[in-house]
Each structure stands twice: as C-alpha cells, then as structure tokens.
PDB file of C-alpha atoms in Angstrom:
ATOM      1  CA  ALA N 653      -9.205  -7.949  19.699  1.00 78.00           C
ATOM      2  CA  GLN N 654      -7.527  -7.462  16.852  1.00 88.00           C
ATOM      3  CA  LYS N 655      -8.347  -9.392  13.718  1.00 93.00           C
ATOM      4  CA  VAL N 656      -7.619  -9.748  10.367  1.00 96.00           C
ATOM      5  CA  THR N 657      -9.102 -12.450   8.177  1.00 97.00           C
ATOM      6  CA  GLN N 658      -8.800 -13.471   4.148  1.00 97.00           C
ATOM      7  CA  ALA N 659     -11.519 -15.975   3.698  1.00 96.00           C
ATOM      8  CA  GLN N 660     -10.206 -16.526   0.785  1.00 97.00           C
ATOM      9  CA  THR N 661      -6.946 -18.911   1.477  1.00 96.00           C
ATOM     10  CA  GLU N 662      -6.711 -19.599  -2.685  1.00 97.00           C
ATOM     11  CA  ILE N 663      -7.815 -17.560  -6.448  1.00 98.00           C
ATOM     12  CA  SER N 664      -6.824 -18.642  -9.829  1.00 97.00           C
ATOM     13  CA  VAL N 665      -7.480 -16.829 -12.795  1.00 97.00           C
ATOM     14  CA  VAL N 666      -6.395 -16.221 -16.305  1.00 97.00           C
ATOM     15  CA  GLU N 667      -4.424 -13.207 -17.578  1.00 97.00           C
ATOM     16  CA  LYS N 668      -6.315  -9.791 -18.383  1.00 97.00           C
ATOM     17  CA  GLU N 669      -9.067 -10.718 -15.667  1.00 97.00           C
ATOM     18  CA  ASP N 670     -10.018  -8.415 -12.625  1.00 97.00           C
ATOM     19  CA  VAL N 671      -9.784 -10.106  -9.204  1.00 98.00           C
ATOM     20  CA  THR N 672     -10.395  -8.669  -5.969  1.00 98.00           C
ATOM     21  CA  LEU N 673      -8.578  -9.932  -2.883  1.00 98.00           C
ATOM     22  CA  ASP N 674     -10.848  -9.615  -0.210  1.00 98.00           C
ATOM     23  CA  CYS N 675     -10.390  -8.380   3.849  1.00 98.00           C
ATOM     24  CA  VAL N 676     -11.909  -7.860   6.845  1.00 98.00           C
ATOM     25  CA  TYR N 677     -10.804  -6.985  10.226  1.00 97.00           C
ATOM     26  CA  GLU N 678     -12.009  -6.511  13.729  1.00 95.00           C
ATOM     27  CA  THR N 679     -10.598  -3.658  15.882  1.00 91.00           C
ATOM     28  CA  ARG N 680     -11.859  -1.605  18.948  1.00 89.00           C
ATOM     29  CA  ASP N 681      -9.675   1.533  18.481  1.00 88.00           C
ATOM     30  CA  THR N 682     -10.878   3.909  16.613  1.00 88.00           C
ATOM     31  CA  THR N 683      -7.260   4.909  14.877  1.00 89.00           C
ATOM     32  CA  TYR N 684      -5.625   2.194  13.427  1.00 91.00           C
ATOM     33  CA  TYR N 685      -4.214   1.255   9.566  1.00 92.00           C
ATOM     34  CA  LEU N 686      -4.935  -0.590   7.422  1.00 94.00           C
ATOM     35  CA  PHE N 687      -1.873  -2.403   4.954  1.00 94.00           C
ATOM     36  CA  TRP N 688      -1.241  -4.971   2.338  1.00 96.00           C
ATOM     37  CA  TYR N 689       1.999  -6.161   1.245  1.00 96.00           C
ATOM     38  CA  LYS N 690       2.678  -8.703  -1.468  1.00 97.00           C
ATOM     39  CA  GLN N 691       4.649 -11.894  -1.092  1.00 95.00           C
ATOM     40  CA  PRO N 692       6.668 -13.385  -4.387  1.00 93.00           C
ATOM     41  CA  PRO N 693       7.872 -16.065  -4.599  1.00 89.00           C
ATOM     42  CA  SER N 694      10.857 -14.939  -3.221  1.00 87.00           C
ATOM     43  CA  GLY N 695       9.826 -14.443  -0.032  1.00 88.00           C
ATOM     44  CA  GLU N 696       9.431 -10.331   0.490  1.00 90.00           C
ATOM     45  CA  LEU N 697       7.455  -8.307   1.535  1.00 93.00           C
ATOM     46  CA  VAL N 698       7.108  -5.334  -0.935  1.00 94.00           C
ATOM     47  CA  PHE N 699       4.295  -2.844   0.780  1.00 93.00           C
ATOM     48  CA  LEU N 700       1.829  -2.119  -0.927  1.00 95.00           C
ATOM     49  CA  ILE N 701      -0.106   0.338   0.740  1.00 92.00           C
ATOM     50  CA  ARG N 702      -1.125   1.988   3.726  1.00 90.00           C
ATOM     51  CA  ARG N 703      -4.795   3.782   4.868  1.00 90.00           C
ATOM     52  CA  ASN N 704      -5.378   5.636   7.542  1.00 88.00           C
ATOM     53  CA  SER N 705      -8.803   4.774   9.291  1.00 90.00           C
ATOM     54  CA  PHE N 706      -9.974   8.118   8.815  1.00 89.00           C
ATOM     55  CA  ASP N 707      -9.709   7.740   5.544  1.00 85.00           C
ATOM     56  CA  GLU N 708     -11.655   6.130   3.385  1.00 83.00           C
ATOM     57  CA  GLN N 709     -11.247   7.634   0.183  1.00 83.00           C
ATOM     58  CA  ASN N 710     -10.565   4.989  -1.927  1.00 84.00           C
ATOM     59  CA  GLU N 711      -7.364   4.905  -3.603  1.00 86.00           C
ATOM     60  CA  ILE N 712      -6.094   4.152  -7.118  1.00 87.00           C
ATOM     61  CA  SER N 713      -2.209   3.013  -8.302  1.00 89.00           C
ATOM     62  CA  GLY N 714      -1.959   2.037 -12.090  1.00 93.00           C
ATOM     63  CA  ARG N 715      -4.247  -1.370 -12.192  1.00 95.00           C
ATOM     64  CA  TYR N 716      -4.464  -1.129  -8.381  1.00 96.00           C
ATOM     65  CA  SER N 717      -7.752  -0.419  -6.614  1.00 94.00           C
ATOM     66  CA  TRP N 718      -8.709  -0.081  -2.625  1.00 95.00           C
ATOM     67  CA  ASN N 719     -12.078  -0.182  -1.878  1.00 95.00           C
ATOM     68  CA  PHE N 720     -11.403   0.853   1.986  1.00 95.00           C
ATOM     69  CA  GLN N 721     -15.556   1.051   3.909  1.00 94.00           C
ATOM     70  CA  LYS N 722     -15.477   1.416   8.156  1.00 93.00           C
ATOM     71  CA  SER N 723     -19.152  -0.187   7.789  1.00 93.00           C
ATOM     72  CA  THR N 724     -18.730  -3.294   6.811  1.00 95.00           C
ATOM     73  CA  SER N 725     -15.085  -3.108   8.069  1.00 96.00           C
ATOM     74  CA  SER N 726     -13.259  -4.205   4.802  1.00 97.00           C
ATOM     75  CA  PHE N 727     -10.424  -3.612   3.108  1.00 96.00           C
ATOM     76  CA  ASN N 728     -10.656  -5.173  -0.501  1.00 97.00           C
ATOM     77  CA  PHE N 729      -8.184  -5.019  -3.057  1.00 97.00           C
ATOM     78  CA  THR N 730      -8.220  -5.293  -6.890  1.00 97.00           C
ATOM     79  CA  ILE N 731      -6.127  -6.128  -9.608  1.00 97.00           C
ATOM     80  CA  THR N 732      -7.658  -4.722 -12.545  1.00 97.00           C
ATOM     81  CA  ALA N 733      -6.284  -6.297 -16.136  1.00 97.00           C
ATOM     82  CA  SER N 734      -4.104  -9.016 -14.411  1.00 97.00           C
ATOM     83  CA  GLN N 735      -0.680  -9.997 -14.876  1.00 97.00           C
ATOM     84  CA  VAL N 736       1.486 -13.070 -14.550  1.00 96.00           C
ATOM     85  CA  VAL N 737       3.719 -11.067 -12.403  1.00 95.00           C
ATOM     86  CA  ASP N 738       1.489 -10.229 -10.210  1.00 97.00           C
ATOM     87  CA  SER N 739       0.623 -14.427  -8.860  1.00 97.00           C
ATOM     88  CA  ALA N 740       2.175 -13.932  -5.522  1.00 97.00           C
ATOM     89  CA  VAL N 741       0.483 -14.423  -1.805  1.00 96.00           C
ATOM     90  CA  TYR N 742      -0.851 -11.400  -0.380  1.00 98.00           C
ATOM     91  CA  PHE N 743      -1.039 -10.576   2.735  1.00 97.00           C
ATOM     92  CA  CYS N 744      -3.426  -8.024   4.690  1.00 97.00           C
ATOM     93  CA  ALA N 745      -2.837  -6.341   7.815  1.00 96.00           C
ATOM     94  CA  LEU N 746      -3.950  -4.125  10.505  1.00 94.00           C
ATOM     95  CA  THR N 747      -1.483  -1.729  13.342  1.00 90.00           C
ATOM     96  CA  SER N 748      -3.643   0.073  15.976  1.00 79.00           C
ATOM     97  CA  GLY N 749      -3.197   3.226  18.218  1.00 66.00           C
ATOM     98  CA  TYR N 750      -1.206   6.494  17.529  1.00 54.00           C
ATOM     99  CA  ASN N 751       2.669   4.424  17.906  1.00 51.00           C
ATOM    100  CA  THR N 752       3.964   1.890  15.040  1.00 59.00           C
ATOM    101  CA  ASP N 753       3.562  -0.602  16.477  1.00 75.00           C
ATOM    102  CA  LYS N 754       3.162  -4.541  15.066  1.00 87.00           C
ATOM    103  CA  LEU N 755       1.426  -5.697  11.724  1.00 92.00           C
ATOM    104  CA  ILE N 756      -1.322  -8.147  13.352  1.00 93.00           C
ATOM    105  CA  PHE N 757      -1.618 -10.368   9.514  1.00 95.00           C
ATOM    106  CA  GLY N 758      -4.548 -11.960   7.694  1.00 96.00           C
ATOM    107  CA  THR N 759      -3.433 -15.583   6.477  1.00 95.00           C
ATOM    108  CA  GLY N 760      -2.548 -14.178   3.131  1.00 96.00           C
ATOM    109  CA  THR N 761      -4.351 -15.181  -0.395  1.00 97.00           C
ATOM    110  CA  ARG N 762      -2.672 -17.149  -2.490  1.00 97.00           C
ATOM    111  CA  LEU N 763      -2.948 -15.345  -6.566  1.00 98.00           C
ATOM    112  CA  GLN N 764      -2.274 -17.921  -9.809  1.00 97.00           C
ATOM    113  CA  VAL N 765      -2.886 -15.800 -13.328  1.00 97.00           C
ATOM    114  CA  PHE N 766      -2.664 -17.938 -15.385  1.00 97.00           C
ATOM    115  CA  PRO N 767      -1.464 -17.363 -19.504  1.00 95.00           C
TER     116      PRO N 767
ATOM    117  CA  GLU P 286      18.696   4.121  -1.268  1.00 67.00           C
ATOM    118  CA  ALA P 287      19.361   0.327   0.234  1.00 82.00           C
ATOM    119  CA  GLY P 288      16.705  -1.518   0.766  1.00 93.00           C
ATOM    120  CA  VAL P 289      16.798  -3.435   4.980  1.00 96.00           C
ATOM    121  CA  THR P 290      19.196  -6.014   4.876  1.00 97.00           C
ATOM    122  CA  GLN P 291      19.067  -9.414   6.082  1.00 97.00           C
ATOM    123  CA  SER P 292      22.157 -11.864   6.648  1.00 97.00           C
ATOM    124  CA  PRO P 293      22.436 -15.558   5.974  1.00 97.00           C
ATOM    125  CA  THR P 294      20.041 -15.888   3.608  1.00 96.00           C
ATOM    126  CA  HIS P 295      19.654 -19.421   4.519  1.00 96.00           C
ATOM    127  CA  LEU P 296      20.718 -21.207   7.534  1.00 96.00           C
ATOM    128  CA  ILE P 297      20.779 -25.184   8.916  1.00 98.00           C
ATOM    129  CA  LYS P 298      20.782 -25.715  12.709  1.00 98.00           C
ATOM    130  CA  THR P 299      20.866 -28.793  14.621  1.00 98.00           C
ATOM    131  CA  ARG P 300      17.719 -28.383  17.798  1.00 98.00           C
ATOM    132  CA  GLY P 301      19.530 -27.464  20.461  1.00 97.00           C
ATOM    133  CA  GLN P 302      22.066 -25.091  19.098  1.00 98.00           C
ATOM    134  CA  GLN P 303      21.923 -21.008  19.022  1.00 98.00           C
ATOM    135  CA  VAL P 304      21.517 -19.231  16.675  1.00 98.00           C
ATOM    136  CA  THR P 305      21.985 -15.245  15.529  1.00 98.00           C
ATOM    137  CA  LEU P 306      19.662 -14.282  12.651  1.00 98.00           C
ATOM    138  CA  ARG P 307      21.245 -10.108  11.219  1.00 98.00           C
ATOM    139  CA  CYS P 308      19.252  -7.106   9.933  1.00 98.00           C
ATOM    140  CA  SER P 309      20.607  -3.264   8.841  1.00 97.00           C
ATOM    141  CA  PRO P 310      17.306  -1.136   8.145  1.00 96.00           C
ATOM    142  CA  ILE P 311      17.219   1.388   6.464  1.00 95.00           C
ATOM    143  CA  SER P 312      19.064   4.810   6.707  1.00 94.00           C
ATOM    144  CA  GLY P 313      17.584   6.675   8.833  1.00 91.00           C
ATOM    145  CA  HIS P 314      14.817   4.242  10.291  1.00 93.00           C
ATOM    146  CA  THR P 315      15.140   3.623  14.034  1.00 92.00           C
ATOM    147  CA  SER P 316      12.359   1.143  14.328  1.00 93.00           C
ATOM    148  CA  VAL P 317      13.234  -2.435  13.743  1.00 96.00           C
ATOM    149  CA  TYR P 318      10.950  -5.473  14.184  1.00 96.00           C
ATOM    150  CA  TRP P 319      11.417  -9.136  13.988  1.00 97.00           C
ATOM    151  CA  TYR P 320       8.111 -11.853  12.175  1.00 97.00           C
ATOM    152  CA  GLN P 321       8.413 -15.510  11.496  1.00 97.00           C
ATOM    153  CA  GLN P 322       6.922 -17.343   9.360  1.00 96.00           C
ATOM    154  CA  ALA P 323       6.529 -20.484   9.971  1.00 94.00           C
ATOM    155  CA  LEU P 324       5.000 -23.194   7.694  1.00 87.00           C
ATOM    156  CA  GLY P 325       0.741 -23.440   8.760  1.00 80.00           C
ATOM    157  CA  LEU P 326       0.965 -20.525  11.297  1.00 81.00           C
ATOM    158  CA  GLY P 327       0.578 -17.649   8.881  1.00 88.00           C
ATOM    159  CA  LEU P 328       2.917 -14.466   9.877  1.00 94.00           C
ATOM    160  CA  GLN P 329       3.813 -13.565  13.352  1.00 95.00           C
ATOM    161  CA  PHE P 330       5.037 -10.760  15.084  1.00 94.00           C
ATOM    162  CA  LEU P 331       8.549 -11.261  17.156  1.00 96.00           C
ATOM    163  CA  LEU P 332       9.656  -8.173  18.904  1.00 95.00           C
ATOM    164  CA  TRP P 333      10.199  -3.866  18.271  1.00 94.00           C
ATOM    165  CA  TYR P 334      12.970  -2.468  18.789  1.00 94.00           C
ATOM    166  CA  ASP P 335      12.416   1.722  18.543  1.00 92.00           C
ATOM    167  CA  GLU P 336      16.554   3.658  20.135  1.00 92.00           C
ATOM    168  CA  GLY P 337      18.107   0.417  21.469  1.00 93.00           C
ATOM    169  CA  GLU P 338      14.285  -0.591  23.490  1.00 94.00           C
ATOM    170  CA  GLU P 339      12.710  -3.495  22.944  1.00 94.00           C
ATOM    171  CA  ARG P 340       9.224  -1.432  22.941  1.00 91.00           C
ATOM    172  CA  ASN P 341       6.962  -4.841  22.305  1.00 90.00           C
ATOM    173  CA  ARG P 342       6.679  -9.124  22.529  1.00 93.00           C
ATOM    174  CA  GLY P 343       5.292 -10.748  20.706  1.00 92.00           C
ATOM    175  CA  ASN P 344       3.571 -14.410  21.449  1.00 93.00           C
ATOM    176  CA  PHE P 345       6.662 -16.478  22.118  1.00 96.00           C
ATOM    177  CA  PRO P 346       8.954 -18.309  24.936  1.00 96.00           C
ATOM    178  CA  PRO P 347      12.273 -15.705  26.348  1.00 96.00           C
ATOM    179  CA  ARG P 348      14.959 -18.111  24.434  1.00 97.00           C
ATOM    180  CA  PHE P 349      13.898 -15.828  21.742  1.00 98.00           C
ATOM    181  CA  SER P 350      15.578 -12.624  21.859  1.00 97.00           C
ATOM    182  CA  GLY P 351      17.293  -9.374  20.513  1.00 96.00           C
ATOM    183  CA  ARG P 352      18.789  -6.255  20.523  1.00 97.00           C
ATOM    184  CA  GLN P 353      18.951  -3.754  18.323  1.00 97.00           C
ATOM    185  CA  PHE P 354      22.208  -1.559  18.387  1.00 97.00           C
ATOM    186  CA  PRO P 355      23.402   2.109  17.805  1.00 96.00           C
ATOM    187  CA  ASN P 356      23.581   1.910  14.991  1.00 95.00           C
ATOM    188  CA  TYR P 357      20.179   0.586  14.566  1.00 96.00           C
ATOM    189  CA  SER P 358      20.715  -2.790  13.743  1.00 97.00           C
ATOM    190  CA  SER P 359      19.769  -5.443  14.679  1.00 98.00           C
ATOM    191  CA  GLU P 360      20.351  -9.365  16.010  1.00 98.00           C
ATOM    192  CA  LEU P 361      17.883 -12.677  17.028  1.00 98.00           C
ATOM    193  CA  ASN P 362      18.854 -14.446  19.166  1.00 98.00           C
ATOM    194  CA  VAL P 363      17.056 -18.169  19.577  1.00 98.00           C
ATOM    195  CA  ASN P 364      18.848 -20.485  22.140  1.00 97.00           C
ATOM    196  CA  ALA P 365      17.374 -23.906  22.222  1.00 98.00           C
ATOM    197  CA  LEU P 366      16.768 -24.246  19.357  1.00 98.00           C
ATOM    198  CA  GLU P 367      13.412 -26.346  18.316  1.00 97.00           C
ATOM    199  CA  LEU P 368      12.098 -28.068  14.898  1.00 97.00           C
ATOM    200  CA  GLU P 369       9.163 -25.990  15.483  1.00 95.00           C
ATOM    201  CA  ASP P 370      11.459 -22.755  14.684  1.00 97.00           C
ATOM    202  CA  SER P 371      12.170 -23.852  11.161  1.00 97.00           C
ATOM    203  CA  ALA P 372      10.389 -20.508   9.302  1.00 97.00           C
ATOM    204  CA  LEU P 373      11.353 -18.265   7.361  1.00 96.00           C
ATOM    205  CA  TYR P 374      11.920 -14.566   9.760  1.00 97.00           C
ATOM    206  CA  LEU P 375      12.036 -11.566   8.537  1.00 97.00           C
ATOM    207  CA  CYS P 376      13.046  -8.463   9.813  1.00 97.00           C
ATOM    208  CA  ALA P 377      12.101  -5.116   9.050  1.00 96.00           C
ATOM    209  CA  SER P 378      12.451  -1.008   9.971  1.00 94.00           C
ATOM    210  CA  SER P 379       9.695   1.573   9.893  1.00 88.00           C
ATOM    211  CA  LEU P 380       9.263   6.042   9.912  1.00 79.00           C
ATOM    212  CA  GLY P 381       5.665   4.772   8.989  1.00 77.00           C
ATOM    213  CA  GLU P 382       4.960   2.235   7.048  1.00 85.00           C
ATOM    214  CA  GLN P 383       6.827  -1.367   7.825  1.00 90.00           C
ATOM    215  CA  TYR P 384       9.644  -1.620   4.561  1.00 93.00           C
ATOM    216  CA  PHE P 385      10.565  -5.806   5.044  1.00 95.00           C
ATOM    217  CA  GLY P 386      14.230  -7.244   4.560  1.00 95.00           C
ATOM    218  CA  PRO P 387      15.121 -10.418   2.075  1.00 94.00           C
ATOM    219  CA  GLY P 388      14.367 -12.781   4.983  1.00 95.00           C
ATOM    220  CA  THR P 389      16.248 -15.151   6.561  1.00 97.00           C
ATOM    221  CA  ARG P 390      15.401 -18.980   6.320  1.00 96.00           C
ATOM    222  CA  LEU P 391      16.160 -21.338   8.898  1.00 98.00           C
ATOM    223  CA  THR P 392      16.079 -25.122   9.055  1.00 97.00           C
ATOM    224  CA  VAL P 393      16.448 -27.109  12.306  1.00 97.00           C
ATOM    225  CA  THR P 394      16.945 -30.609  11.550  1.00 97.00           C
TER     226      THR P 394
END
C-alpha cells in the first residue's frame, strides 16, 4: 500500500524562524517520485519540488530546502528565515511506478507565520 | 505561458442535480487529472485522462464521470449530487509533475 504521513497538523512560528515540515512515505515500488505542494488561502496548489527515488541528493532553492532519506522513508521540507507569505498548507505527495500516475497526498501541514 | 484553467470558479447546486466542471490544461500537456478536496477528507484522486482515454480512476461512485476532448481539455460530470459532494475540485495537467488549476468550489445544498 502507498501512504504519505504528515504528522504535524499545524505549526506556528514567528517571522525569521526556521521551520521543518515532516513527511514520511510508504511504498513497495523501487521507482517512485515525491513532491511538495503549497496551497495558499486562494486554494490553488503550487508545485514546489519533485524528487525521484534514485536521487537522494538534498536540494536547496532559495530559502527552501529538502532532505530526502530513503533509510527512514522521509522527505522533509525546511523553510529558512520564514516570512508571513509562507503561511499556507503544505502537502507532501507520492506517485509510484514508471508512468505518471495519481498523486497520493498526505493530510497537509498548516503553517502560520506571524509577524 | 498560461497555466491550468478551470471553470466555473464557484457553483451552488441542489441535492439531486447534475453538474459539469471544466478544465483546460497547459498547452502541450496531454494528461489531465481530477482531485476532490473535501473538508476533513484531504485531497483524493478522482480521475486521470490521457490522450482522450480514462487511464485510472479513484475510489468514487460511477456518478462521477468525465471525458477528455481532442484538444486535451476535460470535463468532470457529477450526477445525482449529494451533500457530501461539496468540495473544492482541482484539475491538474502534466508532462511529468502535475500543475494544478485554481479549482472549482462546489457547494451542494
């Protein structure tokens, strides 16, 4: 069975704090892809990153960084020096197999950044 | 480049009615996905269309159906609406990663 767990329902931080959003996944496939999406209050899901199962290299994009560890089946997302505009619901998602297929989403983590 | 577009933005229907939601993918994308985001249920996969054919279907009753047109746009049809169909319906298109539209918020009263 495929599953994505985001144990943190809601996180509140003050601006400029660093924050890490956890994501744990389950799959029996050896080839799979992991994603993070941001959903601001407007409702639209904004694509942030895609990683494949063969690439465990961590990635940094500006204030965003991702830590992929197959040993712990985790794909955590860190925002450095958080800003009020980072306030949103963040979803981790998984798709398995060689073909683009349905995304299996976690339940999301609501991040609130206060000024 | 234009993103995924969906129409209408909001919709209010009565239980038992039928509704059609529309989605236009990003130019060049042949795959279209539909997801339902209902309160308390998270994001659930509904349907996947590629090259005009239904490729996969989520765990939803047959009254949820759709189609994809030759220009790759798609429709989602929901018959015999129930109160629990109230949700945000999101469409995505893909050539690899899925890019989402703004969604259609459906309220069933």
